Amino acid sequence: MNAMTEPGRWNRRALNHAARLARAEQACGTSKLLRAEQTVALLEAVIEPGDRVCLEGNNQKQADFLARSLVKVDPQRVHDLHMVQSVLSLPEHLDIFDTGVARRLDFSFSGPQAGRLAQLVSQGRLEIGAIHTYLELFSRYFVDLTPHVAMVAAHAADAEGNLFTGPNTEDTPAIVEATAFSGGIVIAQVNELLPPGQALPRIDIPAGWVSFVVQAPRPNVIEPLFTRDPAQISEVQVLMAMMAIKGIYAEYGVQRLNHGIGFDTAAIELLLPTYGESLGLKGKICQHWALNPHPALIPAIEAGWVQSIHSFGSELGMEDYIRARSDVFFTGPDGSLRSHRAFCQAAGHYACDLFIGSTLQMDLDGNSSTATLGRIAGFGGAPNMGADARGRRHVSPAWLRAGEEARRGRSGAAGTPRGQKLVVQMVETYREHMQPAFVERLDAWTLAEQAGMALPPIMIYGEDVTHVLTEEGLANLLLCRNDAEREQAIRGVAGYTPVGLGRDRRMVEHLRDRGVIRRPADLGIDPRLATRQLLAARSMRDLVRASGGLYQPPARFRNW
Amino acid sequence: MNAMTEPGRWNRRALNHAARLARAEQACGTSKLLRAEQTVALLEAVIEPGDRVCLEGNNQKQADFLARSLVKVDPQRVHDLHMVQSVLSLPEHLDIFDTGVARRLDFSFSGPQAGRLAQLVSQGRLEIGAIHTYLELFSRYFVDLTPHVAMVAAHAADAEGNLFTGPNTEDTPAIVEATAFSGGIVIAQVNELLPPGQALPRIDIPAGWVSFVVQAPRPNVIEPLFTRDPAQISEVQVLMAMMAIKGIYAEYGVQRLNHGIGFDTAAIELLLPTYGESLGLKGKICQHWALNPHPALIPAIEAGWVQSIHSFGSELGMEDYIRARSDVFFTGPDGSLRSHRAFCQAAGHYACDLFIGSTLQMDLDGNSSTATLGRIAGFGGAPNMGADARGRRHVSPAWLRAGEEARRGRSGAAGTPRGQKLVVQMVETYREHMQPAFVERLDAWTLAEQAGMALPPIMIYGEDVTHVLTEEGLANLLLCRNDAEREQAIRGVAGYTPVGLGRDRRMVEHLRDRGVIRRPADLGIDPRLATRQLLAARSMRDLVRASGGLYQPPARFRNW
């Protein structure tokens, strides 16, 4: 018997797949469409101990019913799972480690569960494989972290098992593709199961890629993570937003960009149709975006600033607005958003000239991190979008100029010319509870020691940061000639933090003369004009009004 | 009338989409499934002057019938198109610039058409937007290069218009997603149109994403680009492959990797089950791959070296072998390969520890390029996979060690620790016609001047290259302390080329003492053992035999 005919030598995966399906049939019958109460039995039938399992797990949409069901399986039958999912958002995502159902974890972001995750690690109940940026984790789905079982969430299924994800397609295509085409089992929970003969608004995932569909007793959980109430934007944030627009966006002519989550960037979005308009920048900056449908962008969209938006996920309440503004968003024929985290992250990496985001801590090398002691949070998409895309080969004015400044800075214009992505860290010098944002040493180092990580969890490396923006000014790190200048450029915008007070005043003034550091006055910005009056919307109600009533914020954001 | 109700203000795209469909109906009737002879009329109906158009355009599968049809449209009606497609492979891809149907081009690779492309540029008949790496171009489809019309190739369609791509899925999902969800028109040519009621082996693209299906008169063109006849592998290549395996793969413990196209890397693949086995490396290296189903990998797969392969495209003749080895490949339930260039490029960027490829020229900074005078060829996926993935955050032994060596090299272990991808350029010191591979100045510079490019077309930047491998030895650029050392490390393996002869002998010996340069003897490799006897297959016939007759090479590779 040779290798070719030896049974089970080369089709183990197919045989194993058939065995799982046979067990499912025994437990739940022959239909692919299951009732909610069959779910625990299904999971016990198809999951094997030690399996790699993806429990979708986005930062918005959650396969929450499947998560609750996984908590209920018998740990004698299902145990030591290796979870490979981008986001840990629900308590159930960690409950399975308490019960022994799961043991190992590879992930990207754990915001709300970061404290408990750190506890589980320190108790030895959970092993972390690694913390990834989103696209990196999806990439490993096709290499060495391919799921054996994927549990995903969709809005609806038809009678054949085709899936309509609704606007939050998010991670689903990447998860399902990796699982379905490697002999894995794909289970979808849906809010709605259409009767035979009725068609979905669109098909996001073909039925052939889906093994089982379960109608969940309640619609899946979804978080409006990208809604920022303009009422909470401070005048300091308005000032910083003015500096971003005039000192960076206008200077480099930034047309394609990503904005992170947060009030700092919401302020920029709300200043485009007012301050940006007054500078004559309409059409010259910010026409193409890779970001979720931020409500704060509504006034800029209405004023005709925005040509296109491609999104990672969606945002609750924006459905009707998106449908009515289909020229701008990627939508299906029914007008609902088609998002796609993998492609949008690729767009953020390769097709954007600028990433701007906030951080909690930055050191004197410009390394920044949102990791703090006692929490293992991960960074989601920031490392991917906040890194220079060294494989990029197409040019744009912004990218060429940043690259040229870097070359002039580092080597006095020697070396091979190359473009560079603009990576801006925007941060007030003091954050909540008077914690300085600038530090000599990141908490990430201590966290790495405590959790036994090989490297400190740095969100964005100083080597990749081009600008640091605080209320004190804008530091262009590209123009720094050496590490000492870079340190003083950071100290020079670090305000009254100990790091800021430790500046070499003469060197900082010298950097200011050279335009490495620019204060509001150097940018021609009068801080007295930095008032909330400049915001195109000052409340949620203003956003609703700007949308012509199309935007319908979730109840928690309404106070009228 | 306010902005919300003003007709055509916010749904221009939808109105335009409907108008295109109405013209198509007038020209071709109401069916979505069209006869071949209707194609030119369809294109004239749905394409508008100035449109961005994607004519698929992979390096293997071609929508060749649609390409021929586009050549036939009336340039009075269809003109000044902006083509956005990854590969220009067929003469028709350029004929449309001759006729004035197309005017502008954004692309990734133009191998066989590179000479004519350069001519058209110099004649002013074709404007190049930019040359991209694949994933970068796909990314721009979602930002500022979204196609208005996409013309793709699939193996078959069912009566509803669902598409089965066959093993060469390649770019299709990325192209169709960007077009279908932005109000664009998607036209697919298929080899086979199933009668109503008959089901496809699997659905790769749902019917709802496809506007029109045309049955082509002949099956689409497809190129077996990744087949390398082992009979053509030289003993110099065997020696270099031994150095790669022992000096890089074994040293760093490389488990996840990509191999470029070419005989150099085919030699490595064919040495794994022989030389690699003799070094006891099975299971310790090369278990996970991002690459097309290279026939040269068959012996390693049969010997149990390979756990998984995810592919950009497929390879002609490998169909039955893939089906019979479904444990290793990503396949659909019918056993046929599901490839996906976008995900595989992401995997190559983020989930692989090593990229190894060949080049035509390298300068003393380590910059390399396959661009030569009179040809505008592009680099396909190499810039993406041959760049350090600075957004990567998960660790592996290979990545950590490379990062640590870089830190030690550059700054004597100061600076923030960070991993680094291994990027190896493997090149004989002299290429065909005794052209030296090492040069003082890349042809890319002259080409940039001639074609008016903002930057020289560099495939892989020296900053990203970690190792240079020639028949003379292996240079580890990570360990170089400065530019001067780096230059001598390159000269030190550049053999009898003028660049090699220009070496500073004392410094090269010093670098050898430090292990920066290693000769075969330093690696414990006896060059006398580097014979073709070491190849696990020495002919196409051997490959067929190793596959148990499952691999069926295209006729041009058979001489029996």
PDB file of C-alpha atoms in Angstrom, chain A residues 178-357:
ATOM      1  CA  ALA A 178     -10.743  30.363   5.991  1.00  0.00           C
ATOM      2  CA  THR A 179     -12.951  27.835   7.791  1.00  0.00           C
ATOM      3  CA  ALA A 180     -15.198  26.648   4.958  1.00  0.00           C
ATOM      4  CA  PHE A 181     -12.344  26.026   2.511  1.00  0.00           C
ATOM      5  CA  SER A 182     -10.215  24.073   4.964  1.00  0.00           C
ATOM      6  CA  GLY A 183     -12.802  21.425   5.828  1.00  0.00           C
ATOM      7  CA  GLY A 184     -14.043  23.278   8.904  1.00  0.00           C
ATOM      8  CA  ILE A 185     -17.539  23.720  10.274  1.00  0.00           C
ATOM      9  CA  VAL A 186     -19.297  27.080   9.986  1.00  0.00           C
ATOM     10  CA  ILE A 187     -22.239  27.798  12.271  1.00  0.00           C
ATOM     11  CA  ALA A 188     -24.221  31.023  11.885  1.00  0.00           C
ATOM     12  CA  GLN A 189     -26.672  32.527  14.321  1.00  0.00           C
ATOM     13  CA  VAL A 190     -29.271  34.701  12.623  1.00  0.00           C
ATOM     14  CA  ASN A 191     -31.890  37.137  13.827  1.00  0.00           C
ATOM     15  CA  GLU A 192     -34.274  36.104  11.132  1.00  0.00           C
ATOM     16  CA  LEU A 193     -34.839  32.920   9.175  1.00  0.00           C
ATOM     17  CA  LEU A 194     -36.793  33.475   5.966  1.00  0.00           C
ATOM     18  CA  PRO A 195     -39.440  30.990   4.885  1.00  0.00           C
ATOM     19  CA  PRO A 196     -38.778  28.963   1.721  1.00  0.00           C
ATOM     20  CA  GLY A 197     -39.133  31.008  -1.440  1.00  0.00           C
ATOM     21  CA  GLN A 198     -38.393  34.334   0.206  1.00  0.00           C
ATOM     22  CA  ALA A 199     -35.205  36.094  -0.883  1.00  0.00           C
ATOM     23  CA  LEU A 200     -32.625  37.975   1.175  1.00  0.00           C
ATOM     24  CA  PRO A 201     -31.923  41.659   0.387  1.00  0.00           C
ATOM     25  CA  ARG A 202     -28.513  40.444  -0.708  1.00  0.00           C
ATOM     26  CA  ILE A 203     -26.321  37.395  -0.177  1.00  0.00           C
ATOM     27  CA  ASP A 204     -23.120  38.110   1.716  1.00  0.00           C
ATOM     28  CA  ILE A 205     -22.110  34.487   2.333  1.00  0.00           C
ATOM     29  CA  PRO A 206     -23.269  31.700  -0.018  1.00  0.00           C
ATOM     30  CA  ALA A 207     -25.095  28.768   1.586  1.00  0.00           C
ATOM     31  CA  GLY A 208     -22.433  26.330   0.439  1.00  0.00           C
ATOM     32  CA  TRP A 209     -19.948  27.935   2.820  1.00  0.00           C
ATOM     33  CA  VAL A 210     -22.248  27.488   5.818  1.00  0.00           C
ATOM     34  CA  SER A 211     -22.722  24.200   7.671  1.00  0.00           C
ATOM     35  CA  PHE A 212     -25.490  25.136  10.112  1.00  0.00           C
ATOM     36  CA  VAL A 213     -27.844  28.027  10.759  1.00  0.00           C
ATOM     37  CA  VAL A 214     -29.440  28.641  14.135  1.00  0.00           C
ATOM     38  CA  GLN A 215     -32.182  31.155  14.694  1.00  0.00           C
ATOM     39  CA  ALA A 216     -31.196  33.045  17.837  1.00  0.00           C
ATOM     40  CA  PRO A 217     -33.889  33.868  20.387  1.00  0.00           C
ATOM     41  CA  ARG A 218     -32.860  37.551  20.385  1.00  0.00           C
ATOM     42  CA  PRO A 219     -31.181  39.781  17.787  1.00  0.00           C
ATOM     43  CA  ASN A 220     -27.414  39.745  18.143  1.00  0.00           C
ATOM     44  CA  VAL A 221     -25.697  42.273  20.357  1.00  0.00           C
ATOM     45  CA  ILE A 222     -24.168  45.205  18.528  1.00  0.00           C
ATOM     46  CA  GLU A 223     -22.258  48.171  19.957  1.00  0.00           C
ATOM     47  CA  PRO A 224     -22.424  51.770  18.658  1.00  0.00           C
ATOM     48  CA  LEU A 225     -18.725  52.226  19.292  1.00  0.00           C
ATOM     49  CA  PHE A 226     -18.126  55.036  16.838  1.00  0.00           C
ATOM     50  CA  THR A 227     -20.681  57.520  18.091  1.00  0.00           C
ATOM     51  CA  ARG A 228     -19.174  60.547  19.810  1.00  0.00           C
ATOM     52  CA  ASP A 229     -21.518  63.115  21.301  1.00  0.00           C
ATOM     53  CA  PRO A 230     -20.292  66.526  20.069  1.00  0.00           C
ATOM     54  CA  ALA A 231     -21.445  67.997  23.398  1.00  0.00           C
ATOM     55  CA  GLN A 232     -18.449  66.353  25.015  1.00  0.00           C
ATOM     56  CA  ILE A 233     -15.846  67.882  22.748  1.00  0.00           C
ATOM     57  CA  SER A 234     -13.692  70.377  24.627  1.00  0.00           C
ATOM     58  CA  GLU A 235     -12.165  73.591  23.412  1.00  0.00           C
ATOM     59  CA  VAL A 236      -8.723  72.079  23.804  1.00  0.00           C
ATOM     60  CA  GLN A 237      -9.810  69.435  21.336  1.00  0.00           C
ATOM     61  CA  VAL A 238     -11.070  72.140  18.982  1.00  0.00           C
ATOM     62  CA  LEU A 239      -7.658  73.800  19.138  1.00  0.00           C
ATOM     63  CA  MET A 240      -5.849  70.544  18.414  1.00  0.00           C
ATOM     64  CA  ALA A 241      -8.224  69.831  15.541  1.00  0.00           C
ATOM     65  CA  MET A 242      -7.440  73.254  14.037  1.00  0.00           C
ATOM     66  CA  MET A 243      -3.737  72.443  14.220  1.00  0.00           C
ATOM     67  CA  ALA A 244      -4.320  69.065  12.584  1.00  0.00           C
ATOM     68  CA  ILE A 245      -6.259  70.590   9.711  1.00  0.00           C
ATOM     69  CA  LYS A 246      -3.988  73.546   9.075  1.00  0.00           C
ATOM     70  CA  GLY A 247      -0.637  72.097  10.128  1.00  0.00           C
ATOM     71  CA  ILE A 248      -0.960  68.609   8.644  1.00  0.00           C
ATOM     72  CA  TYR A 249      -3.947  68.018   6.361  1.00  0.00           C
ATOM     73  CA  ALA A 250      -3.565  71.280   4.444  1.00  0.00           C
ATOM     74  CA  GLU A 251       0.248  71.252   4.436  1.00  0.00           C
ATOM     75  CA  TYR A 252       0.524  67.769   2.959  1.00  0.00           C
ATOM     76  CA  GLY A 253      -2.713  67.837   0.946  1.00  0.00           C
ATOM     77  CA  VAL A 254      -4.077  64.707   2.598  1.00  0.00           C
ATOM     78  CA  GLN A 255      -6.871  63.260   0.457  1.00  0.00           C
ATOM     79  CA  ARG A 256      -7.073  59.649   1.668  1.00  0.00           C
ATOM     80  CA  LEU A 257      -7.119  58.917   5.356  1.00  0.00           C
ATOM     81  CA  ASN A 258      -8.334  56.944   8.320  1.00  0.00           C
ATOM     82  CA  HIS A 259      -9.561  58.411  11.570  1.00  0.00           C
ATOM     83  CA  GLY A 260      -9.375  56.437  14.772  1.00  0.00           C
ATOM     84  CA  ILE A 261     -12.129  56.305  17.320  1.00  0.00           C
ATOM     85  CA  GLY A 262     -12.301  59.200  19.753  1.00  0.00           C
ATOM     86  CA  PHE A 263     -13.255  62.789  20.466  1.00  0.00           C
ATOM     87  CA  ASP A 264      -9.988  64.211  19.128  1.00  0.00           C
ATOM     88  CA  THR A 265     -10.687  63.057  15.600  1.00  0.00           C
ATOM     89  CA  ALA A 266     -14.445  63.690  15.913  1.00  0.00           C
ATOM     90  CA  ALA A 267     -13.468  67.326  16.488  1.00  0.00           C
ATOM     91  CA  ILE A 268     -11.531  67.334  13.210  1.00  0.00           C
ATOM     92  CA  GLU A 269     -14.530  65.867  11.375  1.00  0.00           C
ATOM     93  CA  LEU A 270     -16.782  68.572  12.801  1.00  0.00           C
ATOM     94  CA  LEU A 271     -14.393  71.383  11.862  1.00  0.00           C
ATOM     95  CA  LEU A 272     -14.099  70.508   8.183  1.00  0.00           C
ATOM     96  CA  PRO A 273     -17.242  72.340   7.040  1.00  0.00           C
ATOM     97  CA  THR A 274     -16.493  75.370   9.244  1.00  0.00           C
ATOM     98  CA  TYR A 275     -12.808  75.973   9.875  1.00  0.00           C
ATOM     99  CA  GLY A 276     -11.732  73.863   6.886  1.00  0.00           C
ATOM    100  CA  GLU A 277     -14.164  75.754   4.652  1.00  0.00           C
ATOM    101  CA  SER A 278     -12.798  79.098   5.871  1.00  0.00           C
ATOM    102  CA  LEU A 279      -9.307  78.001   4.829  1.00  0.00           C
ATOM    103  CA  GLY A 280     -10.584  77.160   1.354  1.00  0.00           C
ATOM    104  CA  LEU A 281      -9.737  73.478   1.753  1.00  0.00           C
ATOM    105  CA  LYS A 282     -12.890  71.885   0.396  1.00  0.00           C
ATOM    106  CA  GLY A 283     -11.947  69.486  -2.395  1.00  0.00           C
ATOM    107  CA  LYS A 284      -8.266  69.815  -1.467  1.00  0.00           C
ATOM    108  CA  ILE A 285      -8.269  67.470   1.531  1.00  0.00           C
ATOM    109  CA  CYS A 286     -10.219  64.573   3.040  1.00  0.00           C
ATOM    110  CA  GLN A 287     -12.151  63.277   0.040  1.00  0.00           C
ATOM    111  CA  HIS A 288     -11.581  59.543   0.511  1.00  0.00           C
ATOM    112  CA  TRP A 289     -11.948  57.747   3.805  1.00  0.00           C
ATOM    113  CA  ALA A 290     -11.395  54.309   5.282  1.00  0.00           C
ATOM    114  CA  LEU A 291     -13.481  54.413   8.429  1.00  0.00           C
ATOM    115  CA  ASN A 292     -16.799  53.379   9.908  1.00  0.00           C
ATOM    116  CA  PRO A 293     -19.801  55.604   9.202  1.00  0.00           C
ATOM    117  CA  HIS A 294     -19.023  58.096  11.965  1.00  0.00           C
ATOM    118  CA  PRO A 295     -22.042  60.270  12.811  1.00  0.00           C
ATOM    119  CA  ALA A 296     -19.599  63.138  13.342  1.00  0.00           C
ATOM    120  CA  LEU A 297     -18.835  63.084   9.618  1.00  0.00           C
ATOM    121  CA  ILE A 298     -22.450  63.914   8.688  1.00  0.00           C
ATOM    122  CA  PRO A 299     -21.955  67.707   8.457  1.00  0.00           C
ATOM    123  CA  ALA A 300     -18.863  67.262   6.255  1.00  0.00           C
ATOM    124  CA  ILE A 301     -20.712  64.808   4.010  1.00  0.00           C
ATOM    125  CA  GLU A 302     -23.694  67.151   3.747  1.00  0.00           C
ATOM    126  CA  ALA A 303     -21.392  70.020   2.834  1.00  0.00           C
ATOM    127  CA  GLY A 304     -20.007  67.955  -0.049  1.00  0.00           C
ATOM    128  CA  TRP A 305     -16.537  67.314   1.360  1.00  0.00           C
ATOM    129  CA  VAL A 306     -16.601  63.529   1.079  1.00  0.00           C
ATOM    130  CA  GLN A 307     -16.422  61.469  -2.097  1.00  0.00           C
ATOM    131  CA  SER A 308     -16.131  57.964  -0.695  1.00  0.00           C
ATOM    132  CA  ILE A 309     -16.136  56.006   2.542  1.00  0.00           C
ATOM    133  CA  HIS A 310     -15.234  52.339   2.858  1.00  0.00           C
ATOM    134  CA  SER A 311     -15.953  50.821   6.238  1.00  0.00           C
ATOM    135  CA  PHE A 312     -14.694  48.118   8.609  1.00  0.00           C
ATOM    136  CA  GLY A 313     -18.149  47.795  10.172  1.00  0.00           C
ATOM    137  CA  SER A 314     -21.167  50.041  10.463  1.00  0.00           C
ATOM    138  CA  GLU A 315     -22.705  52.231  13.142  1.00  0.00           C
ATOM    139  CA  LEU A 316     -26.115  51.859  14.781  1.00  0.00           C
ATOM    140  CA  GLY A 317     -28.592  54.518  13.769  1.00  0.00           C
ATOM    141  CA  MET A 318     -26.820  55.379  10.521  1.00  0.00           C
ATOM    142  CA  GLU A 319     -28.823  52.886   8.401  1.00  0.00           C
ATOM    143  CA  ASP A 320     -31.294  55.330   6.810  1.00  0.00           C
ATOM    144  CA  TYR A 321     -28.661  57.985   6.369  1.00  0.00           C
ATOM    145  CA  ILE A 322     -26.366  55.551   4.564  1.00  0.00           C
ATOM    146  CA  ARG A 323     -29.210  54.397   2.334  1.00  0.00           C
ATOM    147  CA  ALA A 324     -30.020  57.994   1.407  1.00  0.00           C
ATOM    148  CA  ARG A 325     -26.339  58.825   0.753  1.00  0.00           C
ATOM    149  CA  SER A 326     -25.430  55.797  -1.298  1.00  0.00           C
ATOM    150  CA  ASP A 327     -23.140  57.873  -3.528  1.00  0.00           C
ATOM    151  CA  VAL A 328     -20.689  58.016  -0.660  1.00  0.00           C
ATOM    152  CA  PHE A 329     -20.875  54.589   1.021  1.00  0.00           C
ATOM    153  CA  PHE A 330     -20.306  51.034  -0.214  1.00  0.00           C
ATOM    154  CA  THR A 331     -23.788  49.536  -0.239  1.00  0.00           C
ATOM    155  CA  GLY A 332     -25.722  46.624  -1.664  1.00  0.00           C
ATOM    156  CA  PRO A 333     -28.568  47.095  -4.146  1.00  0.00           C
ATOM    157  CA  ASP A 334     -30.945  47.401  -1.163  1.00  0.00           C
ATOM    158  CA  GLY A 335     -28.982  50.406   0.073  1.00  0.00           C
ATOM    159  CA  SER A 336     -27.628  48.772   3.203  1.00  0.00           C
ATOM    160  CA  LEU A 337     -23.931  49.100   3.930  1.00  0.00           C
ATOM    161  CA  ARG A 338     -21.554  46.358   2.906  1.00  0.00           C
ATOM    162  CA  SER A 339     -18.621  46.659   5.261  1.00  0.00           C
ATOM    163  CA  HIS A 340     -15.565  44.391   5.228  1.00  0.00           C
ATOM    164  CA  ARG A 341     -12.911  44.675   7.882  1.00  0.00           C
ATOM    165  CA  ALA A 342     -10.169  42.829   6.004  1.00  0.00           C
ATOM    166  CA  PHE A 343     -10.420  44.947   2.855  1.00  0.00           C
ATOM    167  CA  CYS A 344     -10.853  48.158   4.835  1.00  0.00           C
ATOM    168  CA  GLN A 345      -7.764  47.384   6.914  1.00  0.00           C
ATOM    169  CA  ALA A 346      -5.859  46.723   3.686  1.00  0.00           C
ATOM    170  CA  ALA A 347      -7.143  50.071   2.407  1.00  0.00           C
ATOM    171  CA  GLY A 348      -6.053  51.737   5.642  1.00  0.00           C
ATOM    172  CA  HIS A 349      -2.602  50.253   5.235  1.00  0.00           C
ATOM    173  CA  TYR A 350      -1.965  50.679   1.522  1.00  0.00           C
ATOM    174  CA  ALA A 351      -4.365  53.283   0.124  1.00  0.00           C
ATOM    175  CA  CYS A 352      -4.359  55.926   2.851  1.00  0.00           C
ATOM    176  CA  ASP A 353      -1.772  58.671   3.201  1.00  0.00           C
ATOM    177  CA  LEU A 354      -2.523  59.413   6.828  1.00  0.00           C
ATOM    178  CA  PHE A 355      -3.482  57.674  10.027  1.00  0.00           C
ATOM    179  CA  ILE A 356      -4.325  59.792  13.023  1.00  0.00           C
ATOM    180  CA  GLY A 357      -5.243  58.448  16.412  1.00  0.00           C
TER     181      GLY A 357
END
